[in-house]
């Protein structure tokens, strides 16, 4: 509704400007109306998010640890990549899955790295918070 008003107002002012010989003014008003329209359209884009939850906070080395979560604004069948924090950098872990039609995912990992392992998942350039799992011998 507001977009139509802005377009109509710009068209009326542009028409008056053309009739009065103000071609430069009309062009500026039309460009401003187009910018307003683009801004309003981009504001309606849904925010993307992804969560992570581990079924264990501690596990033996090489035991399966499952991660589940929900997504928002991420399309069905989008790849979900597990990452582990190694030396201060997030590195892809050899575990992936896909977003379901219910906007959820489920994946499991096995790690032999003893100590606190921090994992996260990434999908559609969106990362979850970290989930810590302590691996023991």
PDB file of C-alpha atoms in Angstrom:
ATOM      1  CA  UNK A   1       0.000   0.000   0.000  1.00  0.00           C
ATOM      2  CA  UNK A   2       2.772   2.419   0.961  1.00  0.00           C
ATOM      3  CA  UNK A   3       4.809   1.456  -2.099  1.00  0.00           C
ATOM      4  CA  UNK A   4       1.864   2.258  -4.385  1.00  0.00           C
ATOM      5  CA  UNK A   5       1.458   5.655  -2.715  1.00  0.00           C
ATOM      6  CA  UNK A   6       5.146   6.434  -3.185  1.00  0.00           C
ATOM      7  CA  UNK A   7       5.057   5.375  -6.837  1.00  0.00           C
ATOM      8  CA  UNK A   8       1.893   7.363  -7.543  1.00  0.00           C
ATOM      9  CA  UNK A   9       3.229  10.434  -5.750  1.00  0.00           C
ATOM     10  CA  UNK A  10       6.481  10.228  -7.691  1.00  0.00           C
ATOM     11  CA  UNK A  11       4.575   9.843 -10.974  1.00  0.00           C
ATOM     12  CA  UNK A  12       2.389  12.894 -10.239  1.00  0.00           C
ATOM     13  CA  UNK A  13       5.383  15.023  -9.277  1.00  0.00           C
ATOM     14  CA  UNK A  14       7.284  13.754 -12.315  1.00  0.00           C
ATOM     15  CA  UNK A  15       4.399  14.696 -14.590  1.00  0.00           C
ATOM     16  CA  UNK A  16       4.215  18.185 -13.127  1.00  0.00           C
ATOM     17  CA  UNK A  17       7.969  18.526 -13.415  1.00  0.00           C
ATOM     18  CA  UNK A  18       7.943  17.511 -17.069  1.00  0.00           C
ATOM     19  CA  UNK A  19       5.122  19.902 -17.842  1.00  0.00           C
ATOM     20  CA  UNK A  20       7.026  22.730 -16.190  1.00  0.00           C
ATOM     21  CA  UNK A  21      10.239  21.817 -18.011  1.00  0.00           C
ATOM     22  CA  UNK A  22      11.951  20.385 -14.925  1.00  0.00           C
ATOM     23  CA  UNK A  23      13.191  17.152 -16.547  1.00  0.00           C
ATOM     24  CA  UNK A  24      16.158  16.862 -14.163  1.00  0.00           C
ATOM     25  CA  UNK A  25      13.918  17.090 -11.076  1.00  0.00           C
ATOM     26  CA  UNK A  26      11.545  14.426 -12.383  1.00  0.00           C
ATOM     27  CA  UNK A  27      14.409  12.003 -13.081  1.00  0.00           C
ATOM     28  CA  UNK A  28      15.721  12.467  -9.544  1.00  0.00           C
ATOM     29  CA  UNK A  29      12.288  11.837  -8.037  1.00  0.00           C
ATOM     30  CA  UNK A  30      11.803   8.660 -10.089  1.00  0.00           C
ATOM     31  CA  UNK A  31      15.224   7.346  -9.021  1.00  0.00           C
ATOM     32  CA  UNK A  32      14.349   8.061  -5.363  1.00  0.00           C
ATOM     33  CA  UNK A  33      11.043   6.192  -5.691  1.00  0.00           C
ATOM     34  CA  UNK A  34      12.847   3.178  -7.188  1.00  0.00           C
ATOM     35  CA  UNK A  35      15.344   3.163  -4.319  1.00  0.00           C
ATOM     36  CA  UNK A  36      12.536   3.219  -1.754  1.00  0.00           C
ATOM     37  CA  UNK A  37      10.867   0.245  -3.450  1.00  0.00           C
ATOM     38  CA  UNK A  38      14.072  -1.825  -3.412  1.00  0.00           C
ATOM     39  CA  UNK A  39      14.665  -1.047   0.257  1.00  0.00           C
ATOM     40  CA  UNK A  40      11.157  -2.159   1.231  1.00  0.00           C
ATOM     41  CA  UNK A  41      11.505  -5.398  -0.755  1.00  0.00           C
ATOM     42  CA  UNK A  42      14.826  -6.319   0.848  1.00  0.00           C
ATOM     43  CA  UNK A  43      13.454  -5.751   4.357  1.00  0.00           C
ATOM     44  CA  UNK A  44      11.067  -8.699   3.935  1.00  0.00           C
ATOM     45  CA  UNK A  45      13.864 -11.299   3.563  1.00  0.00           C
ATOM     46  CA  UNK A  46      13.644 -13.925   6.314  1.00  0.00           C
ATOM     47  CA  UNK A  47      16.558 -14.208   8.726  1.00  0.00           C
ATOM     48  CA  UNK A  48      18.445 -17.503   8.606  1.00  0.00           C
ATOM     49  CA  UNK A  49      19.285 -19.425  11.757  1.00  0.00           C
ATOM     50  CA  UNK A  50      20.380 -22.890  12.814  1.00  0.00           C
ATOM     51  CA  UNK A  51      20.611 -24.477  16.259  1.00  0.00           C
ATOM     52  CA  UNK A  52      22.617 -27.409  17.591  1.00  0.00           C
ATOM     53  CA  UNK A  53      22.004 -29.809  20.458  1.00  0.00           C
ATOM     54  CA  UNK A  54      24.202 -32.751  21.451  1.00  0.00           C
ATOM     55  CA  UNK A  55      22.855 -35.968  22.939  1.00  0.00           C
ATOM     56  CA  UNK A  56      25.978 -36.223  25.160  1.00  0.00           C
ATOM     57  CA  UNK A  57      28.250 -33.807  26.970  1.00  0.00           C
ATOM     58  CA  UNK A  58      30.886 -36.521  27.462  1.00  0.00           C
ATOM     59  CA  UNK A  59      31.725 -39.664  25.503  1.00  0.00           C
ATOM     60  CA  UNK A  60      34.433 -42.300  25.138  1.00  0.00           C
ATOM     61  CA  UNK A  61      36.843 -41.959  22.221  1.00  0.00           C
ATOM     62  CA  UNK A  62      35.239 -43.043  18.925  1.00  0.00           C
ATOM     63  CA  UNK A  63      31.756 -43.328  20.448  1.00  0.00           C
ATOM     64  CA  UNK A  64      28.905 -41.911  18.373  1.00  0.00           C
ATOM     65  CA  UNK A  65      27.693 -38.469  19.417  1.00  0.00           C
ATOM     66  CA  UNK A  66      24.482 -37.226  17.805  1.00  0.00           C
ATOM     67  CA  UNK A  67      23.647 -33.619  16.975  1.00  0.00           C
ATOM     68  CA  UNK A  68      20.158 -32.408  16.161  1.00  0.00           C
ATOM     69  CA  UNK A  69      18.754 -28.986  15.509  1.00  0.00           C
ATOM     70  CA  UNK A  70      16.246 -26.713  13.853  1.00  0.00           C
ATOM     71  CA  UNK A  71      16.662 -24.263  11.027  1.00  0.00           C
ATOM     72  CA  UNK A  72      14.801 -21.134  10.005  1.00  0.00           C
ATOM     73  CA  UNK A  73      14.964 -19.510   6.585  1.00  0.00           C
ATOM     74  CA  UNK A  74      17.071 -22.372   5.187  1.00  0.00           C
ATOM     75  CA  UNK A  75      15.633 -24.422   2.321  1.00  0.00           C
ATOM     76  CA  UNK A  76      14.849 -28.144   2.435  1.00  0.00           C
ATOM     77  CA  UNK A  77      17.749 -30.347   1.210  1.00  0.00           C
ATOM     78  CA  UNK A  78      20.376 -27.698   2.009  1.00  0.00           C
ATOM     79  CA  UNK A  79      23.607 -29.387   3.130  1.00  0.00           C
ATOM     80  CA  UNK A  80      24.446 -29.110   6.832  1.00  0.00           C
ATOM     81  CA  UNK A  81      28.209 -29.367   7.470  1.00  0.00           C
ATOM     82  CA  UNK A  82      29.640 -30.251  10.894  1.00  0.00           C
ATOM     83  CA  UNK A  83      32.740 -28.284  11.901  1.00  0.00           C
ATOM     84  CA  UNK A  84      35.179 -28.676  14.801  1.00  0.00           C
ATOM     85  CA  UNK A  85      37.273 -25.935  16.388  1.00  0.00           C
ATOM     86  CA  UNK A  86      40.939 -26.805  15.827  1.00  0.00           C
ATOM     87  CA  UNK A  87      43.737 -24.417  16.836  1.00  0.00           C
ATOM     88  CA  UNK A  88      41.329 -21.480  16.885  1.00  0.00           C
ATOM     89  CA  UNK A  89      39.842 -22.179  13.432  1.00  0.00           C
ATOM     90  CA  UNK A  90      36.626 -23.922  12.418  1.00  0.00           C
ATOM     91  CA  UNK A  91      37.513 -26.902  10.218  1.00  0.00           C
ATOM     92  CA  UNK A  92      35.065 -29.066   8.272  1.00  0.00           C
ATOM     93  CA  UNK A  93      34.506 -32.401  10.034  1.00  0.00           C
ATOM     94  CA  UNK A  94      33.749 -35.451   7.862  1.00  0.00           C
ATOM     95  CA  UNK A  95      30.024 -35.434   8.658  1.00  0.00           C
ATOM     96  CA  UNK A  96      27.188 -33.871   6.670  1.00  0.00           C
ATOM     97  CA  UNK A  97      23.437 -34.206   6.360  1.00  0.00           C
ATOM     98  CA  UNK A  98      20.566 -32.262   4.794  1.00  0.00           C
ATOM     99  CA  UNK A  99      17.782 -30.053   6.098  1.00  0.00           C
ATOM    100  CA  UNK A 100      14.469 -31.945   6.197  1.00  0.00           C
ATOM    101  CA  UNK A 101      11.051 -30.738   5.056  1.00  0.00           C
ATOM    102  CA  UNK A 102      10.329 -29.996   8.731  1.00  0.00           C
ATOM    103  CA  UNK A 103      13.334 -27.606   8.880  1.00  0.00           C
ATOM    104  CA  UNK A 104      15.334 -29.960  11.129  1.00  0.00           C
ATOM    105  CA  UNK A 105      18.511 -32.005  10.776  1.00  0.00           C
ATOM    106  CA  UNK A 106      20.205 -34.924  12.511  1.00  0.00           C
ATOM    107  CA  UNK A 107      23.827 -36.024  12.187  1.00  0.00           C
ATOM    108  CA  UNK A 108      26.362 -37.965  14.251  1.00  0.00           C
ATOM    109  CA  UNK A 109      30.139 -37.798  14.679  1.00  0.00           C
ATOM    110  CA  UNK A 110      32.922 -39.913  16.139  1.00  0.00           C
ATOM    111  CA  UNK A 111      36.070 -38.323  17.539  1.00  0.00           C
ATOM    112  CA  UNK A 112      39.250 -39.799  18.928  1.00  0.00           C
ATOM    113  CA  UNK A 113      40.615 -36.427  20.043  1.00  0.00           C
ATOM    114  CA  UNK A 114      40.691 -36.633  23.845  1.00  0.00           C
ATOM    115  CA  UNK A 115      39.623 -33.492  25.689  1.00  0.00           C
ATOM    116  CA  UNK A 116      36.977 -30.860  25.045  1.00  0.00           C
ATOM    117  CA  UNK A 117      35.837 -30.867  21.411  1.00  0.00           C
ATOM    118  CA  UNK A 118      33.787 -27.898  20.234  1.00  0.00           C
ATOM    119  CA  UNK A 119      31.445 -28.581  17.322  1.00  0.00           C
ATOM    120  CA  UNK A 120      29.092 -26.402  15.294  1.00  0.00           C
ATOM    121  CA  UNK A 121      27.042 -26.834  12.136  1.00  0.00           C
ATOM    122  CA  UNK A 122      26.961 -24.589   9.083  1.00  0.00           C
ATOM    123  CA  UNK A 123      24.246 -24.390   6.406  1.00  0.00           C
ATOM    124  CA  UNK A 124      23.547 -21.689   3.814  1.00  0.00           C
ATOM    125  CA  UNK A 125      26.393 -19.514   5.154  1.00  0.00           C
ATOM    126  CA  UNK A 126      24.790 -19.603   8.606  1.00  0.00           C
ATOM    127  CA  UNK A 127      26.590 -21.081  11.621  1.00  0.00           C
ATOM    128  CA  UNK A 128      25.154 -22.397  14.866  1.00  0.00           C
ATOM    129  CA  UNK A 129      26.539 -21.737  18.303  1.00  0.00           C
ATOM    130  CA  UNK A 130      29.191 -24.171  19.526  1.00  0.00           C
ATOM    131  CA  UNK A 131      28.368 -27.416  21.355  1.00  0.00           C
ATOM    132  CA  UNK A 132      31.072 -28.869  23.603  1.00  0.00           C
ATOM    133  CA  UNK A 133      31.655 -32.598  24.015  1.00  0.00           C
ATOM    134  CA  UNK A 134      34.382 -33.942  26.321  1.00  0.00           C
ATOM    135  CA  UNK A 135      36.045 -37.028  24.827  1.00  0.00           C
ATOM    136  CA  UNK A 136      37.693 -39.473  27.267  1.00  0.00           C
ATOM    137  CA  UNK A 137      39.828 -42.594  26.704  1.00  0.00           C
TER     138      UNK A 137
END
